[in-house]
PDB file of N, CA and C in Angstrom:
ATOM      1  N   MET F   1      27.095  15.352 -25.444  1.00  0.00           N
ATOM      2  CA  MET F   1      25.691  15.462 -25.210  1.00  0.00           C
ATOM      3  C   MET F   1      25.027  14.102 -25.157  1.00  0.00           C
ATOM      4  N   ASP F   2      25.781  13.062 -25.253  1.00  0.00           N
ATOM      5  CA  ASP F   2      25.212  11.727 -25.168  1.00  0.00           C
ATOM      6  C   ASP F   2      25.226  11.269 -23.712  1.00  0.00           C
ATOM      7  N   THR F   3      24.230  11.703 -22.981  1.00  0.00           N
ATOM      8  CA  THR F   3      24.109  11.268 -21.598  1.00  0.00           C
ATOM      9  C   THR F   3      23.052  10.188 -21.529  1.00  0.00           C
ATOM     10  N   LEU F   4      23.362   9.183 -20.788  1.00  0.00           N
ATOM     11  CA  LEU F   4      22.423   8.083 -20.633  1.00  0.00           C
ATOM     12  C   LEU F   4      21.616   8.295 -19.358  1.00  0.00           C
ATOM     13  N   LEU F   5      20.329   8.284 -19.508  1.00  0.00           N
ATOM     14  CA  LEU F   5      19.439   8.383 -18.365  1.00  0.00           C
ATOM     15  C   LEU F   5      18.712   7.058 -18.217  1.00  0.00           C
ATOM     16  N   PRO F   6      18.571   6.593 -17.001  1.00  0.00           N
ATOM     17  CA  PRO F   6      17.846   5.325 -16.837  1.00  0.00           C
ATOM     18  C   PRO F   6      16.387   5.497 -17.250  1.00  0.00           C
ATOM     19  N   ALA F   7      15.882   4.529 -17.986  1.00  0.00           N
ATOM     20  CA  ALA F   7      14.502   4.594 -18.448  1.00  0.00           C
ATOM     21  C   ALA F   7      13.534   4.328 -17.302  1.00  0.00           C
ATOM     22  N   PHE F   8      13.962   3.542 -16.330  1.00  0.00           N
ATOM     23  CA  PHE F   8      13.098   3.194 -15.213  1.00  0.00           C
ATOM     24  C   PHE F   8      13.935   3.107 -13.945  1.00  0.00           C
ATOM     25  N   ILE F   9      13.549   3.878 -12.973  1.00  0.00           N
ATOM     26  CA  ILE F   9      14.225   3.795 -11.684  1.00  0.00           C
ATOM     27  C   ILE F   9      13.437   2.796 -10.859  1.00  0.00           C
ATOM     28  N   GLY F  10      14.076   1.742 -10.427  1.00  0.00           N
ATOM     29  CA  GLY F  10      13.400   0.648  -9.757  1.00  0.00           C
ATOM     30  C   GLY F  10      12.845   1.006  -8.394  1.00  0.00           C
ATOM     31  N   ILE F  11      12.000   0.133  -7.895  1.00  0.00           N
ATOM     32  CA  ILE F  11      11.417   0.284  -6.573  1.00  0.00           C
ATOM     33  C   ILE F  11      12.504  -0.036  -5.541  1.00  0.00           C
ATOM     34  N   PRO F  12      12.609   0.760  -4.480  1.00  0.00           N
ATOM     35  CA  PRO F  12      13.653   0.498  -3.488  1.00  0.00           C
ATOM     36  C   PRO F  12      13.506  -0.889  -2.871  1.00  0.00           C
ATOM     37  N   GLY F  13      14.608  -1.567  -2.735  1.00  0.00           N
ATOM     38  CA  GLY F  13      14.619  -2.898  -2.145  1.00  0.00           C
ATOM     39  C   GLY F  13      14.919  -2.835  -0.657  1.00  0.00           C
ATOM     40  N   GLY F  14      15.373  -3.939  -0.100  1.00  0.00           N
ATOM     41  CA  GLY F  14      15.627  -4.050   1.329  1.00  0.00           C
ATOM     42  C   GLY F  14      16.654  -3.069   1.866  1.00  0.00           C
ATOM     43  N   PRO F  15      17.861  -3.043   1.297  1.00  0.00           N
ATOM     44  CA  PRO F  15      18.882  -2.118   1.817  1.00  0.00           C
ATOM     45  C   PRO F  15      18.478  -0.649   1.685  1.00  0.00           C
ATOM     46  N   GLU F  16      17.835  -0.317   0.590  1.00  0.00           N
ATOM     47  CA  GLU F  16      17.404   1.070   0.395  1.00  0.00           C
ATOM     48  C   GLU F  16      16.337   1.457   1.407  1.00  0.00           C
ATOM     49  N   MET F  17      15.416   0.526   1.684  1.00  0.00           N
ATOM     50  CA  MET F  17      14.357   0.800   2.655  1.00  0.00           C
ATOM     51  C   MET F  17      14.939   0.990   4.055  1.00  0.00           C
ATOM     52  N   LEU F  18      15.987   0.239   4.389  1.00  0.00           N
ATOM     53  CA  LEU F  18      16.631   0.412   5.694  1.00  0.00           C
ATOM     54  C   LEU F  18      17.282   1.788   5.804  1.00  0.00           C
ATOM     55  N   VAL F  19      17.895   2.255   4.728  1.00  0.00           N
ATOM     56  CA  VAL F  19      18.506   3.580   4.734  1.00  0.00           C
ATOM     57  C   VAL F  19      17.426   4.644   4.883  1.00  0.00           C
ATOM     58  N   ILE F  20      16.319   4.486   4.171  1.00  0.00           N
ATOM     59  CA  ILE F  20      15.215   5.453   4.278  1.00  0.00           C
ATOM     60  C   ILE F  20      14.656   5.452   5.685  1.00  0.00           C
ATOM     61  N   LEU F  21      14.461   4.279   6.282  1.00  0.00           N
ATOM     62  CA  LEU F  21      13.951   4.181   7.654  1.00  0.00           C
ATOM     63  C   LEU F  21      14.919   4.839   8.641  1.00  0.00           C
ATOM     64  N   LEU F  22      16.202   4.640   8.458  1.00  0.00           N
ATOM     65  CA  LEU F  22      17.198   5.263   9.321  1.00  0.00           C
ATOM     66  C   LEU F  22      17.142   6.787   9.205  1.00  0.00           C
ATOM     67  N   LEU F  23      16.993   7.289   7.990  1.00  0.00           N
ATOM     68  CA  LEU F  23      16.890   8.738   7.798  1.00  0.00           C
ATOM     69  C   LEU F  23      15.628   9.303   8.453  1.00  0.00           C
ATOM     70  N   VAL F  24      14.526   8.581   8.356  1.00  0.00           N
ATOM     71  CA  VAL F  24      13.284   9.033   8.982  1.00  0.00           C
ATOM     72  C   VAL F  24      13.441   9.094  10.490  1.00  0.00           C
ATOM     73  N   VAL F  25      14.056   8.075  11.069  1.00  0.00           N
ATOM     74  CA  VAL F  25      14.276   8.060  12.521  1.00  0.00           C
ATOM     75  C   VAL F  25      15.193   9.209  12.925  1.00  0.00           C
ATOM     76  N   LEU F  26      16.219   9.474  12.133  1.00  0.00           N
ATOM     77  CA  LEU F  26      17.127  10.574  12.456  1.00  0.00           C
ATOM     78  C   LEU F  26      16.451  11.934  12.321  1.00  0.00           C
ATOM     79  N   LEU F  27      15.592  12.089  11.321  1.00  0.00           N
ATOM     80  CA  LEU F  27      14.934  13.371  11.104  1.00  0.00           C
ATOM     81  C   LEU F  27      13.839  13.658  12.129  1.00  0.00           C
ATOM     82  N   PHE F  28      13.007  12.674  12.392  1.00  0.00           N
ATOM     83  CA  PHE F  28      11.849  12.908  13.248  1.00  0.00           C
ATOM     84  C   PHE F  28      12.064  12.475  14.691  1.00  0.00           C
ATOM     85  N   GLY F  29      12.974  11.588  14.930  1.00  0.00           N
ATOM     86  CA  GLY F  29      13.194  11.076  16.272  1.00  0.00           C
ATOM     87  C   GLY F  29      12.264   9.899  16.544  1.00  0.00           C
ATOM     88  N   ALA F  30      12.748   8.970  17.342  1.00  0.00           N
ATOM     89  CA  ALA F  30      11.990   7.743  17.601  1.00  0.00           C
ATOM     90  C   ALA F  30      10.711   8.028  18.385  1.00  0.00           C
ATOM     91  N   ASP F  31      10.688   9.059  19.217  1.00  0.00           N
ATOM     92  CA  ASP F  31       9.500   9.340  20.017  1.00  0.00           C
ATOM     93  C   ASP F  31       8.382   9.968  19.194  1.00  0.00           C
ATOM     94  N   LYS F  32       8.698  10.610  18.073  1.00  0.00           N
ATOM     95  CA  LYS F  32       7.675  11.246  17.251  1.00  0.00           C
ATOM     96  C   LYS F  32       7.107  10.329  16.175  1.00  0.00           C
ATOM     97  N   LEU F  33       7.735   9.185  15.924  1.00  0.00           N
ATOM     98  CA  LEU F  33       7.254   8.292  14.874  1.00  0.00           C
ATOM     99  C   LEU F  33       5.845   7.766  15.138  1.00  0.00           C
ATOM    100  N   PRO F  34       5.486   7.343  16.362  1.00  0.00           N
ATOM    101  CA  PRO F  34       4.095   6.899  16.577  1.00  0.00           C
ATOM    102  C   PRO F  34       3.077   8.013  16.330  1.00  0.00           C
ATOM    103  N   LYS F  35       3.409   9.236  16.735  1.00  0.00           N
ATOM    104  CA  LYS F  35       2.503  10.360  16.485  1.00  0.00           C
ATOM    105  C   LYS F  35       2.366  10.603  14.985  1.00  0.00           C
ATOM    106  N   LEU F  36       3.464  10.514  14.266  1.00  0.00           N
ATOM    107  CA  LEU F  36       3.454  10.711  12.822  1.00  0.00           C
ATOM    108  C   LEU F  36       2.622   9.630  12.136  1.00  0.00           C
ATOM    109  N   ALA F  37       2.782   8.395  12.574  1.00  0.00           N
ATOM    110  CA  ALA F  37       2.006   7.294  11.996  1.00  0.00           C
ATOM    111  C   ALA F  37       0.523   7.451  12.314  1.00  0.00           C
ATOM    112  N   ARG F  38       0.200   7.866  13.522  1.00  0.00           N
ATOM    113  CA  ARG F  38      -1.194   8.056  13.919  1.00  0.00           C
ATOM    114  C   ARG F  38      -1.845   9.161  13.093  1.00  0.00           C
ATOM    115  N   SER F  39      -1.158  10.280  12.934  1.00  0.00           N
ATOM    116  CA  SER F  39      -1.732  11.380  12.161  1.00  0.00           C
ATOM    117  C   SER F  39      -1.856  11.000  10.686  1.00  0.00           C
ATOM    118  N   SER F  40      -0.924  10.213  10.173  1.00  0.00           N
ATOM    119  CA  SER F  40      -1.031   9.753   8.790  1.00  0.00           C
ATOM    120  C   SER F  40      -2.235   8.837   8.625  1.00  0.00           C
ATOM    121  N   GLY F  41      -2.459   7.960   9.596  1.00  0.00           N
ATOM    122  CA  GLY F  41      -3.623   7.075   9.554  1.00  0.00           C
ATOM    123  C   GLY F  41      -4.925   7.844   9.628  1.00  0.00           C
ATOM    124  N   GLN F  42      -4.972   8.863  10.462  1.00  0.00           N
ATOM    125  CA  GLN F  42      -6.175   9.684  10.555  1.00  0.00           C
ATOM    126  C   GLN F  42      -6.424  10.433   9.248  1.00  0.00           C
ATOM    127  N   ALA F  43      -5.379  10.931   8.636  1.00  0.00           N
ATOM    128  CA  ALA F  43      -5.527  11.637   7.361  1.00  0.00           C
ATOM    129  C   ALA F  43      -6.026  10.685   6.276  1.00  0.00           C
ATOM    130  N   MET F  44      -5.515   9.460   6.268  1.00  0.00           N
ATOM    131  CA  MET F  44      -5.977   8.489   5.278  1.00  0.00           C
ATOM    132  C   MET F  44      -7.437   8.127   5.522  1.00  0.00           C
ATOM    133  N   GLY F  45      -7.849   8.034   6.784  1.00  0.00           N
ATOM    134  CA  GLY F  45      -9.247   7.759   7.111  1.00  0.00           C
ATOM    135  C   GLY F  45     -10.163   8.883   6.658  1.00  0.00           C
ATOM    136  N   GLU F  46      -9.742  10.128   6.874  1.00  0.00           N
ATOM    137  CA  GLU F  46     -10.519  11.278   6.417  1.00  0.00           C
ATOM    138  C   GLU F  46     -10.642  11.286   4.896  1.00  0.00           C
ATOM    139  N   PHE F  47      -9.563  10.964   4.224  1.00  0.00           N
ATOM    140  CA  PHE F  47      -9.582  10.913   2.760  1.00  0.00           C
ATOM    141  C   PHE F  47     -10.559   9.851   2.279  1.00  0.00           C
ATOM    142  N   LYS F  48     -10.530   8.673   2.924  1.00  0.00           N
ATOM    143  CA  LYS F  48     -11.433   7.591   2.533  1.00  0.00           C
ATOM    144  C   LYS F  48     -12.888   7.982   2.779  1.00  0.00           C
ATOM    145  N   ARG F  49     -13.177   8.613   3.912  1.00  0.00           N
ATOM    146  CA  ARG F  49     -14.555   9.043   4.191  1.00  0.00           C
ATOM    147  C   ARG F  49     -15.018  10.071   3.171  1.00  0.00           C
ATOM    148  N   GLY F  50     -14.163  11.003   2.818  1.00  0.00           N
ATOM    149  CA  GLY F  50     -14.512  12.003   1.813  1.00  0.00           C
ATOM    150  C   GLY F  50     -14.756  11.373   0.452  1.00  0.00           C
ATOM    151  N   ARG F  51     -13.907  10.419   0.089  1.00  0.00           N
ATOM    152  CA  ARG F  51     -14.080   9.721  -1.187  1.00  0.00           C
ATOM    153  C   ARG F  51     -15.389   8.942  -1.211  1.00  0.00           C
ATOM    154  N   ASP F  52     -15.697   8.242  -0.116  1.00  0.00           N
ATOM    155  CA  ASP F  52     -16.947   7.488  -0.036  1.00  0.00           C
ATOM    156  C   ASP F  52     -18.157   8.412  -0.130  1.00  0.00           C
ATOM    157  N   GLN F  53     -18.078   9.575   0.497  1.00  0.00           N
ATOM    158  CA  GLN F  53     -19.188  10.521   0.458  1.00  0.00           C
ATOM    159  C   GLN F  53     -19.399  11.044  -0.964  1.00  0.00           C
ATOM    160  N   ILE F  54     -18.321  11.344  -1.659  1.00  0.00           N
ATOM    161  CA  ILE F  54     -18.443  11.814  -3.041  1.00  0.00           C
ATOM    162  C   ILE F  54     -19.015  10.712  -3.925  1.00  0.00           C
ATOM    163  N   GLU F  55     -18.563   9.471  -3.733  1.00  0.00           N
ATOM    164  CA  GLU F  55     -19.106   8.360  -4.521  1.00  0.00           C
ATOM    165  C   GLU F  55     -20.603   8.186  -4.255  1.00  0.00           C
ATOM    166  N   ASP F  56     -21.019   8.327  -3.000  1.00  0.00           N
ATOM    167  CA  ASP F  56     -22.441   8.224  -2.667  1.00  0.00           C
ATOM    168  C   ASP F  56     -23.235   9.343  -3.328  1.00  0.00           C
ATOM    169  N   ASP F  57     -22.696  10.557  -3.310  1.00  0.00           N
ATOM    170  CA  ASP F  57     -23.376  11.690  -3.947  1.00  0.00           C
ATOM    171  C   ASP F  57     -23.537  11.461  -5.446  1.00  0.00           C
ATOM    172  N   ILE F  58     -22.490  10.955  -6.085  1.00  0.00           N
ATOM    173  CA  ILE F  58     -22.556  10.686  -7.516  1.00  0.00           C
ATOM    174  C   ILE F  58     -23.567   9.576  -7.805  1.00  0.00           C
ATOM    175  N   ARG F  59     -23.558   8.534  -6.982  1.00  0.00           N
ATOM    176  CA  ARG F  59     -24.498   7.432  -7.162  1.00  0.00           C
ATOM    177  C   ARG F  59     -25.941   7.909  -6.996  1.00  0.00           C
ATOM    178  N   GLU F  60     -26.198   8.748  -5.985  1.00  0.00           N
ATOM    179  CA  GLU F  60     -27.540   9.276  -5.769  1.00  0.00           C
ATOM    180  C   GLU F  60     -27.971  10.170  -6.926  1.00  0.00           C
ATOM    181  N   ALA F  61     -27.060  10.973  -7.444  1.00  0.00           N
ATOM    182  CA  ALA F  61     -27.392  11.844  -8.567  1.00  0.00           C
ATOM    183  C   ALA F  61     -27.692  11.023  -9.813  1.00  0.00           C
ATOM    184  N   ALA F  62     -26.957   9.930 -10.009  1.00  0.00           N
ATOM    185  CA  ALA F  62     -27.195   9.083 -11.175  1.00  0.00           C
ATOM    186  C   ALA F  62     -28.545   8.387 -11.061  1.00  0.00           C
ATOM    187  N   GLU F  63     -28.928   7.987  -9.850  1.00  0.00           N
ATOM    188  CA  GLU F  63     -30.219   7.327  -9.659  1.00  0.00           C
ATOM    189  C   GLU F  63     -31.369   8.318  -9.789  1.00  0.00           C
ATOM    190  N   ALA F  64     -31.159   9.569  -9.437  1.00  0.00           N
ATOM    191  CA  ALA F  64     -32.214  10.575  -9.499  1.00  0.00           C
ATOM    192  C   ALA F  64     -32.422  11.094 -10.917  1.00  0.00           C
ATOM    193  N   THR F  65     -31.434  10.959 -11.774  1.00  0.00           N
ATOM    194  CA  THR F  65     -31.541  11.422 -13.148  1.00  0.00           C
ATOM    195  C   THR F  65     -32.438  10.461 -13.922  1.00  0.00           C
ATOM    196  N   PRO F  66     -33.462  10.975 -14.623  1.00  0.00           N
ATOM    197  CA  PRO F  66     -34.343  10.085 -15.372  1.00  0.00           C
ATOM    198  C   PRO F  66     -33.596   9.436 -16.537  1.00  0.00           C
ATOM    199  N   ASP F  67     -33.981   8.207 -16.831  1.00  0.00           N
ATOM    200  CA  ASP F  67     -33.372   7.502 -17.953  1.00  0.00           C
ATOM    201  C   ASP F  67     -33.805   8.130 -19.259  1.00  0.00           C
ATOM    202  N   ARG F  68     -33.052   7.880 -20.293  1.00  0.00           N
ATOM    203  CA  ARG F  68     -33.362   8.425 -21.607  1.00  0.00           C
ATOM    204  C   ARG F  68     -34.689   7.862 -22.121  1.00  0.00           C
ATOM    205  N   THR F  69     -34.991   6.596 -21.830  1.00  0.00           N
ATOM    206  CA  THR F  69     -36.251   5.984 -22.278  1.00  0.00           C
ATOM    207  C   THR F  69     -37.429   6.640 -21.576  1.00  0.00           C
ATOM    208  N   ASP F  70     -37.270   7.028 -20.305  1.00  0.00           N
ATOM    209  CA  ASP F  70     -38.355   7.715 -19.604  1.00  0.00           C
ATOM    210  C   ASP F  70     -38.633   9.064 -20.234  1.00  0.00           C
ATOM    211  N   VAL F  71     -37.594   9.782 -20.622  1.00  0.00           N
ATOM    212  CA  VAL F  71     -37.761  11.097 -21.235  1.00  0.00           C
ATOM    213  C   VAL F  71     -38.429  10.953 -22.606  1.00  0.00           C
ATOM    214  N   GLU F  72     -38.004   9.963 -23.390  1.00  0.00           N
ATOM    215  CA  GLU F  72     -38.571   9.756 -24.719  1.00  0.00           C
ATOM    216  C   GLU F  72     -40.037   9.361 -24.628  1.00  0.00           C
ATOM    217  N   SER F  73     -40.411   8.507 -23.680  1.00  0.00           N
ATOM    218  CA  SER F  73     -41.809   8.094 -23.540  1.00  0.00           C
ATOM    219  C   SER F  73     -42.667   9.261 -23.056  1.00  0.00           C
ATOM    220  N   ALA F  74     -42.120  10.147 -22.239  1.00  0.00           N
ATOM    221  CA  ALA F  74     -42.869  11.307 -21.782  1.00  0.00           C
ATOM    222  C   ALA F  74     -43.076  12.298 -22.912  1.00  0.00           C
ATOM    223  N   GLU F  75     -42.138  12.372 -23.848  1.00  0.00           N
ATOM    224  CA  GLU F  75     -42.266  13.284 -24.974  1.00  0.00           C
ATOM    225  C   GLU F  75     -43.322  12.797 -25.965  1.00  0.00           C
ATOM    226  N   ARG F  76     -43.522  11.491 -26.065  1.00  0.00           N
ATOM    227  CA  ARG F  76     -44.503  10.929 -26.989  1.00  0.00           C
ATOM    228  C   ARG F  76     -45.928  11.208 -26.533  1.00  0.00           C
ATOM    229  N   VAL F  77     -46.136  11.339 -25.237  1.00  0.00           N
ATOM    230  CA  VAL F  77     -47.488  11.519 -24.696  1.00  0.00           C
ATOM    231  C   VAL F  77     -47.997  12.895 -24.883  1.00  0.00           C
TER     232      VAL F  77
END
């Protein structure tokens, strides 16, 4: 029961990346890679736009919320 498991699996280096690239070319074909890259780029752009919109919504909500000092001064009056 004494099995050794690596504590950290390293980031793939040059030879590993070449093997991964070769497998991708074999799986998808060289003619489909530009389409795959284009659709991935479009998906990343959509994700970024959605993230920016959510950040803007949060920022606007934070600016619209009255400060605690404003609420306390209104309660004193």
